[in-house]
mmCIF file of N, CA and C in Angstrom:
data_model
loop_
_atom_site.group_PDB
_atom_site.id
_atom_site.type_symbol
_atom_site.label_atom_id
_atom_site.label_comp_id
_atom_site.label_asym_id
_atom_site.label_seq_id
_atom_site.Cartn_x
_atom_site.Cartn_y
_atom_site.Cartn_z
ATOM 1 N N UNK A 743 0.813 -1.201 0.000
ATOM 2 C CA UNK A 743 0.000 0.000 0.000
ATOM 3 C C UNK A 743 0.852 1.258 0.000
ATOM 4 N N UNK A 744 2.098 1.428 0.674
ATOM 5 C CA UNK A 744 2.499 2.799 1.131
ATOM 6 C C UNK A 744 3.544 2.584 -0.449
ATOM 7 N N UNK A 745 3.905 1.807 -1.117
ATOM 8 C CA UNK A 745 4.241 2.112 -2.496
ATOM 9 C C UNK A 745 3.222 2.872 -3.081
ATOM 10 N N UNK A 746 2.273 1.908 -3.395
ATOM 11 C CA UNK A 746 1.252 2.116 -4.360
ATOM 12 C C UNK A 746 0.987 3.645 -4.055
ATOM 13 N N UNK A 747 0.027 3.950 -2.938
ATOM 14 C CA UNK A 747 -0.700 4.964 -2.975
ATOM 15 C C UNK A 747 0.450 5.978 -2.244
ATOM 16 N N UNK A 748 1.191 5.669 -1.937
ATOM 17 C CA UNK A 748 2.380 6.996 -1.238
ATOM 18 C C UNK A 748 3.569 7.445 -2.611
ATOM 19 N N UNK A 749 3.657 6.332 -3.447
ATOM 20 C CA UNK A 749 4.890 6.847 -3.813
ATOM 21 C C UNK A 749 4.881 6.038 -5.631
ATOM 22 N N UNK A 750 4.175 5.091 -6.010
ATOM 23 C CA UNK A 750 4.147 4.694 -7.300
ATOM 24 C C UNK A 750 2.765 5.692 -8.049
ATOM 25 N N UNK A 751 2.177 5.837 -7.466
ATOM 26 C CA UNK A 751 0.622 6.668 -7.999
ATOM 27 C C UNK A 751 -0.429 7.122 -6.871
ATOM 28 N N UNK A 752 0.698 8.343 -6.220
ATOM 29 C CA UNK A 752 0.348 9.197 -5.158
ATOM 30 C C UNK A 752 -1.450 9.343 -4.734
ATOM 31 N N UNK A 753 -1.711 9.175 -4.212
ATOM 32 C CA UNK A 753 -3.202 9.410 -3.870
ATOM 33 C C UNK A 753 -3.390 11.106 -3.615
ATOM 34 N N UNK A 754 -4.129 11.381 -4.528
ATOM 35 C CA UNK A 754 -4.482 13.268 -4.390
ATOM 36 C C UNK A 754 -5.018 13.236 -2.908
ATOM 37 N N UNK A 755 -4.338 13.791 -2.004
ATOM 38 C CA UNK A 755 -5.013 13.722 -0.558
ATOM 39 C C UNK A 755 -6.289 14.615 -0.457
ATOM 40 N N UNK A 756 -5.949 15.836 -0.963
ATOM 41 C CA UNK A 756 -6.850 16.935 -0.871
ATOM 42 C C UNK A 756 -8.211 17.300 -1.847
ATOM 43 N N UNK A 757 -7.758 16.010 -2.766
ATOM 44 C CA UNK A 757 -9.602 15.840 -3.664
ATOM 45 C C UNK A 757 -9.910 14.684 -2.934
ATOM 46 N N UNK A 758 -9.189 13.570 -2.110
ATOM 47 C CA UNK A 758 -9.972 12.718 -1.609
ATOM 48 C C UNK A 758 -10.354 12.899 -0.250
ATOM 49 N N UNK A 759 -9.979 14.130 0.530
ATOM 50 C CA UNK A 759 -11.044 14.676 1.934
ATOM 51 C C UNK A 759 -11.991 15.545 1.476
ATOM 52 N N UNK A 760 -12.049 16.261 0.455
ATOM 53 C CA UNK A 760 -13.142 17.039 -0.114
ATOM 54 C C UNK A 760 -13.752 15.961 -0.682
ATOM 55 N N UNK A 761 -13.951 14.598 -0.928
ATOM 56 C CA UNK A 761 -14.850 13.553 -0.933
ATOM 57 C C UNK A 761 -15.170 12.949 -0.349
ATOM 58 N N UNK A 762 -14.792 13.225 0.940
ATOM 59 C CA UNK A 762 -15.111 12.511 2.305
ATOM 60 C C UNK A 762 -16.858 12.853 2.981
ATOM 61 N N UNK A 763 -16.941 14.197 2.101
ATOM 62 C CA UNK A 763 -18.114 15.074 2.932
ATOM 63 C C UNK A 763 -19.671 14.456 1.757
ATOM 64 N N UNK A 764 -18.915 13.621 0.904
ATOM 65 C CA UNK A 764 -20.225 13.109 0.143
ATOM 66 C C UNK A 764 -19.983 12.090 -0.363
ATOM 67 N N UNK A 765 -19.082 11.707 -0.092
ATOM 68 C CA UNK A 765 -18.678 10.015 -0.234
ATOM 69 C C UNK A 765 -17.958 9.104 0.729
ATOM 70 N N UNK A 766 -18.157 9.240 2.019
ATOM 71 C CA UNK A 766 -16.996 9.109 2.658
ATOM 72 C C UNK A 766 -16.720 7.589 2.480
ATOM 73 N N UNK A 767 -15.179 7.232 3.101
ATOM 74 C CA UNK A 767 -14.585 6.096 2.652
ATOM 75 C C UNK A 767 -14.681 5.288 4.418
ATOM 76 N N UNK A 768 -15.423 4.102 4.419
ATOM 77 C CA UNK A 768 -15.068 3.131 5.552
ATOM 78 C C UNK A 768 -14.373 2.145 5.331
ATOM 79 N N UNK A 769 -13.172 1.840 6.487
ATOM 80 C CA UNK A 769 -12.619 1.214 5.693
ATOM 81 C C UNK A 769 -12.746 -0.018 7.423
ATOM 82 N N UNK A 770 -12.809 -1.402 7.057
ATOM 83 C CA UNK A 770 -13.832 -2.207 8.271
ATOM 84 C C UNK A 770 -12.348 -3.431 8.411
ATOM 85 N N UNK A 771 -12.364 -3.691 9.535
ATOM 86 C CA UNK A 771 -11.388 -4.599 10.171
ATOM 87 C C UNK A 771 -11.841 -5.986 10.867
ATOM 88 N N UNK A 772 -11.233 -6.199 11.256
ATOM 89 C CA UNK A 772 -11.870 -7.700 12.556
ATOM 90 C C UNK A 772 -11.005 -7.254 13.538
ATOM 91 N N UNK A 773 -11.521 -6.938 14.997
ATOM 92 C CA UNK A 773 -11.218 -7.067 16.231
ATOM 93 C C UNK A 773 -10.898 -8.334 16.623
ATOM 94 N N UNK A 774 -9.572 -8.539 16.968
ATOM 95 C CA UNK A 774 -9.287 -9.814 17.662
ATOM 96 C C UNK A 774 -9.471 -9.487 19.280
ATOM 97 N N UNK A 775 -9.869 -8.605 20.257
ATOM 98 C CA UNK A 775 -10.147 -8.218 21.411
ATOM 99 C C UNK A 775 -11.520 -8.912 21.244
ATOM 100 N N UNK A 776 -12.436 -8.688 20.805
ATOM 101 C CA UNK A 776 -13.778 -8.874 20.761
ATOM 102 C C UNK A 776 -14.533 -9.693 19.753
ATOM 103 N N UNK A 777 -13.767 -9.697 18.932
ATOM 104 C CA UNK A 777 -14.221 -10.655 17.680
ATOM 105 C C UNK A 777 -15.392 -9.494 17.033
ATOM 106 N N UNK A 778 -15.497 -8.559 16.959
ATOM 107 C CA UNK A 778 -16.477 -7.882 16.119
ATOM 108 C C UNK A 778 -15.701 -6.762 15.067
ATOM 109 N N UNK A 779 -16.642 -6.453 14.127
ATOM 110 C CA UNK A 779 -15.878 -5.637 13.425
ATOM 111 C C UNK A 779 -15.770 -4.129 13.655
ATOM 112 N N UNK A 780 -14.728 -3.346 13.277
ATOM 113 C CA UNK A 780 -14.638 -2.489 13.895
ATOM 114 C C UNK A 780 -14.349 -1.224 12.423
ATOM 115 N N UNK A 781 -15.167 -0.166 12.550
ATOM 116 C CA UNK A 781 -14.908 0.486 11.405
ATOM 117 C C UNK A 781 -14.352 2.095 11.290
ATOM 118 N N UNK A 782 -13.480 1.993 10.565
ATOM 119 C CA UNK A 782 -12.533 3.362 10.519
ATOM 120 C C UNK A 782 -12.620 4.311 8.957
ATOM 121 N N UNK A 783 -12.784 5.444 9.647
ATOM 122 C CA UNK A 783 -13.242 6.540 8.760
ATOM 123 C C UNK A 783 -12.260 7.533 9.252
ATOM 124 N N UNK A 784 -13.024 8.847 8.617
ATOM 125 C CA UNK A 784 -12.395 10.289 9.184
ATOM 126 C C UNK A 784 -13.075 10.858 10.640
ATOM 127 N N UNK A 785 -14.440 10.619 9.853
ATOM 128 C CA UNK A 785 -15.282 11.147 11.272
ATOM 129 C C UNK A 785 -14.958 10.197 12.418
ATOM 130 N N UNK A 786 -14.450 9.680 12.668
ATOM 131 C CA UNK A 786 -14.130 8.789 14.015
ATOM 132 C C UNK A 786 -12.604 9.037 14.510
ATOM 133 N N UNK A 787 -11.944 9.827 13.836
ATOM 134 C CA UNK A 787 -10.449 10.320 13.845
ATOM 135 C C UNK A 787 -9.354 9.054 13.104
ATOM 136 N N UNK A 788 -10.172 8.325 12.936
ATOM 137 C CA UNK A 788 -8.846 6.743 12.587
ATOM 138 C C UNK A 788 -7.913 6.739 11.788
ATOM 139 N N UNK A 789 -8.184 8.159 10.644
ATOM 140 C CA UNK A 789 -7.129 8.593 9.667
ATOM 141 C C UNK A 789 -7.438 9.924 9.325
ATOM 142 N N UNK A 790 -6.351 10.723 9.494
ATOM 143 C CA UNK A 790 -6.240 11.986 8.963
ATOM 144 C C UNK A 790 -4.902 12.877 8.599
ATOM 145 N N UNK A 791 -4.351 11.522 7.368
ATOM 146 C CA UNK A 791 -3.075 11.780 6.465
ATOM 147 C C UNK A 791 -3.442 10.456 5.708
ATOM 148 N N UNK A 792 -2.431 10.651 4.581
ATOM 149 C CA UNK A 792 -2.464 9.638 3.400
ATOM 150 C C UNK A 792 -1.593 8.209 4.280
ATOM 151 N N UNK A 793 -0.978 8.464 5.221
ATOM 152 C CA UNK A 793 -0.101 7.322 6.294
ATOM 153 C C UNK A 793 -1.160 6.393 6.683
ATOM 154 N N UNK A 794 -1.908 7.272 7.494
ATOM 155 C CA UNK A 794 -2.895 6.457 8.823
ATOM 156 C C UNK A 794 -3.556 5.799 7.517
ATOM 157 N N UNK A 795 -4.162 6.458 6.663
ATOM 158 C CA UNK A 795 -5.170 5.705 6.219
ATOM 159 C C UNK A 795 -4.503 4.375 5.488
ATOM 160 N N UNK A 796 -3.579 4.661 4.930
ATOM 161 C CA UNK A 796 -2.782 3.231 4.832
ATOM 162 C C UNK A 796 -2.589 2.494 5.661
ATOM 163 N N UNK A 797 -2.263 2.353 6.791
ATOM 164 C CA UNK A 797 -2.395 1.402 7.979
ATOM 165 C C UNK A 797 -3.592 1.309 8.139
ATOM 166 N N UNK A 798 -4.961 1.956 8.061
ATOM 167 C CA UNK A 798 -6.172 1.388 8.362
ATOM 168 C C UNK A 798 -6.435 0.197 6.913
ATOM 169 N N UNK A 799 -6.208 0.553 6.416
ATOM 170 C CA UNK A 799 -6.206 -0.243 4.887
ATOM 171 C C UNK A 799 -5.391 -1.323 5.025
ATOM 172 N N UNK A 800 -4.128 -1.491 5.330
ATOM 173 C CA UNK A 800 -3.580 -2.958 5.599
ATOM 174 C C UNK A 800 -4.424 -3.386 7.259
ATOM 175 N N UNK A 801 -5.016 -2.935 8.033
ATOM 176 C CA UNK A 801 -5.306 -3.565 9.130
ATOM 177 C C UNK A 801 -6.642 -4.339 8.764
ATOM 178 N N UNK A 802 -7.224 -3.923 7.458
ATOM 179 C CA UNK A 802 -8.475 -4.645 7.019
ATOM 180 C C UNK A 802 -8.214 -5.522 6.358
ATOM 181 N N UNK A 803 -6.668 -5.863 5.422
ATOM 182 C CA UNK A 803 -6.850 -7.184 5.096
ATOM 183 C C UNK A 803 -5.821 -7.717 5.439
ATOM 184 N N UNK A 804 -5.402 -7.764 6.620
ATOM 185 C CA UNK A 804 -4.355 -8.166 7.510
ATOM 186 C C UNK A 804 -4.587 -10.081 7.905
ATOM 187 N N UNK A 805 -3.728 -10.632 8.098
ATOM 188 C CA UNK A 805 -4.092 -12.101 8.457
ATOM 189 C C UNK A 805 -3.025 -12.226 9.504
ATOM 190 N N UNK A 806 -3.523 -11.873 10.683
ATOM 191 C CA UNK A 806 -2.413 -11.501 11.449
ATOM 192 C C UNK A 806 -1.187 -12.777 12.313
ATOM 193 N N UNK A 807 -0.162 -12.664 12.025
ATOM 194 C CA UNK A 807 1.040 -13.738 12.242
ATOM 195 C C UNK A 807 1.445 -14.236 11.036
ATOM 196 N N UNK A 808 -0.029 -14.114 9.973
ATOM 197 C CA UNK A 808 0.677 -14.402 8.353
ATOM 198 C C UNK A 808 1.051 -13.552 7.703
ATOM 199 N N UNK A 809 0.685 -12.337 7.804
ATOM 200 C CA UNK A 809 0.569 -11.010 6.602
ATOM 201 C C UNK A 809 1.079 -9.685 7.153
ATOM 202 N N UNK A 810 2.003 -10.063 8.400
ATOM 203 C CA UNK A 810 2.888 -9.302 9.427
ATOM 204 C C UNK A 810 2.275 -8.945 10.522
ATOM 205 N N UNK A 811 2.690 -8.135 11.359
ATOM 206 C CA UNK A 811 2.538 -8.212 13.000
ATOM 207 C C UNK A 811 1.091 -7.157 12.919
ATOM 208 N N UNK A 812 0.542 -7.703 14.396
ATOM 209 C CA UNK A 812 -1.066 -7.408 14.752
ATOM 210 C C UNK A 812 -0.959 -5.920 14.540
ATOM 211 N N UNK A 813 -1.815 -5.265 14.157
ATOM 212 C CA UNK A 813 -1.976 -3.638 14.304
ATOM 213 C C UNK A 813 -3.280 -3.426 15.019
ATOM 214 N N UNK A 814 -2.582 -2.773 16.267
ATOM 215 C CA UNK A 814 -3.617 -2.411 17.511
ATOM 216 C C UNK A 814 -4.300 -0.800 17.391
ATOM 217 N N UNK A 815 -6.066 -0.840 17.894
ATOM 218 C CA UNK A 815 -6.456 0.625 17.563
ATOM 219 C C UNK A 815 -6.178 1.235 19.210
ATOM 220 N N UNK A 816 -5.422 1.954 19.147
ATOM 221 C CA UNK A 816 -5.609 3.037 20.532
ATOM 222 C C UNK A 816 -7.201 3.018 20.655
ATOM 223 N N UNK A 817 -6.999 2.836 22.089
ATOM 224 C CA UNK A 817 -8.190 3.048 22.368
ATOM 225 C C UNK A 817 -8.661 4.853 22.547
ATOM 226 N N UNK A 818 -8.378 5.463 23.283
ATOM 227 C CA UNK A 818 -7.970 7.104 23.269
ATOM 228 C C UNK A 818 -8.059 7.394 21.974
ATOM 229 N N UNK A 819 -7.151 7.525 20.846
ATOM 230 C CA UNK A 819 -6.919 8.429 20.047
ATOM 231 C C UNK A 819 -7.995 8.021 18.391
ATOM 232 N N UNK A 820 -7.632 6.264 18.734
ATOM 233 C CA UNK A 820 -8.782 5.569 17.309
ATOM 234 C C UNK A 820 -7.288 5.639 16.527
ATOM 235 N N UNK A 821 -6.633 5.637 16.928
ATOM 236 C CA UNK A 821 -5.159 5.891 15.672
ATOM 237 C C UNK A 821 -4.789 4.042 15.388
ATOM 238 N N UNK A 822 -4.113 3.658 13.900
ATOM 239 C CA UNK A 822 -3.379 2.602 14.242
ATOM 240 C C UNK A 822 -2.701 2.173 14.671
ATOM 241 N N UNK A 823 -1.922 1.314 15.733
ATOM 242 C CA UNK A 823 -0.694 1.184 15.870
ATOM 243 C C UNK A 823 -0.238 -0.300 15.672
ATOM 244 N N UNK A 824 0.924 -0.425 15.201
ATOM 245 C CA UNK A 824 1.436 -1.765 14.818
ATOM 246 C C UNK A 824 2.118 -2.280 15.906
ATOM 247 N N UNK A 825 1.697 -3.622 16.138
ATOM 248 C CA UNK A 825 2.510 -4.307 17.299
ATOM 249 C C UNK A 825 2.079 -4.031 18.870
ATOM 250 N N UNK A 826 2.275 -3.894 19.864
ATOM 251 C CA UNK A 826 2.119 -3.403 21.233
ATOM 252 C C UNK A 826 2.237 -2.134 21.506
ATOM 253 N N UNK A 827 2.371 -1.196 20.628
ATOM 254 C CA UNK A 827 3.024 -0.037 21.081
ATOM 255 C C UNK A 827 1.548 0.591 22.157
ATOM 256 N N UNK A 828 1.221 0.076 22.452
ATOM 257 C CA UNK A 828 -0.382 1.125 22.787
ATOM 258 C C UNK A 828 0.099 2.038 24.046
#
C-alpha cells in the first residue's frame, strides 16, 4: 500500500477529503479483542493523512502472524498502531 498509494501513484489527498463530505470512505477490520468488526473513517479520527489511512487499509486485510505483526487501535486516540506499542 504505502508504495502504491504513497509513492508509485500518489493518492491526491486533498480531492480525496473534499470527498469525504459526500462520499466518505469506511474502511472495516476484525477485532481480535472482541471478535467484532470495527470500522474506521475520518469522522471517528482513525485517519487523517495519506499514512494512517494506509495502515487502516492494511489492518483490514491483515491475516495476522501471516501477513505481518497485529496492528492495535488506541483506544484514546482511534489511531493505528502496529505491534504493542499502545
Amino acid at each position: 500500500l504505502k508504495r502504491t498509494m504513497q509513492e508509485k501513484k500518489p493518492l491526491d489527498w486533498d480531492t480525496f477529503v473534499k470527498q469525504q463530505k459526500t462520499q466518505p470512505l469506511k474502511v472495516v477490520a476484525s477485532s481480535l479483542k472482541n471478535f467484532k468488526s470495527v470500522v474506521m473513517d475520518m469522522d471517528n479520527g482513525a485517519f487523517t493523512n495519506i499514512q494512517e489511512l494506509a495502515q487502516c487499509m492494511h489492518a483490514s486485510c491483515l491475516l495476522p502472524g501471516i501477513a505481518g505483526p497485529v496492528i492495535n487501535r488506541h483506544e484514546k486516540t482511534g489511531k493505528m498502531v502496529i505491534g504493542n506499542n499502545l
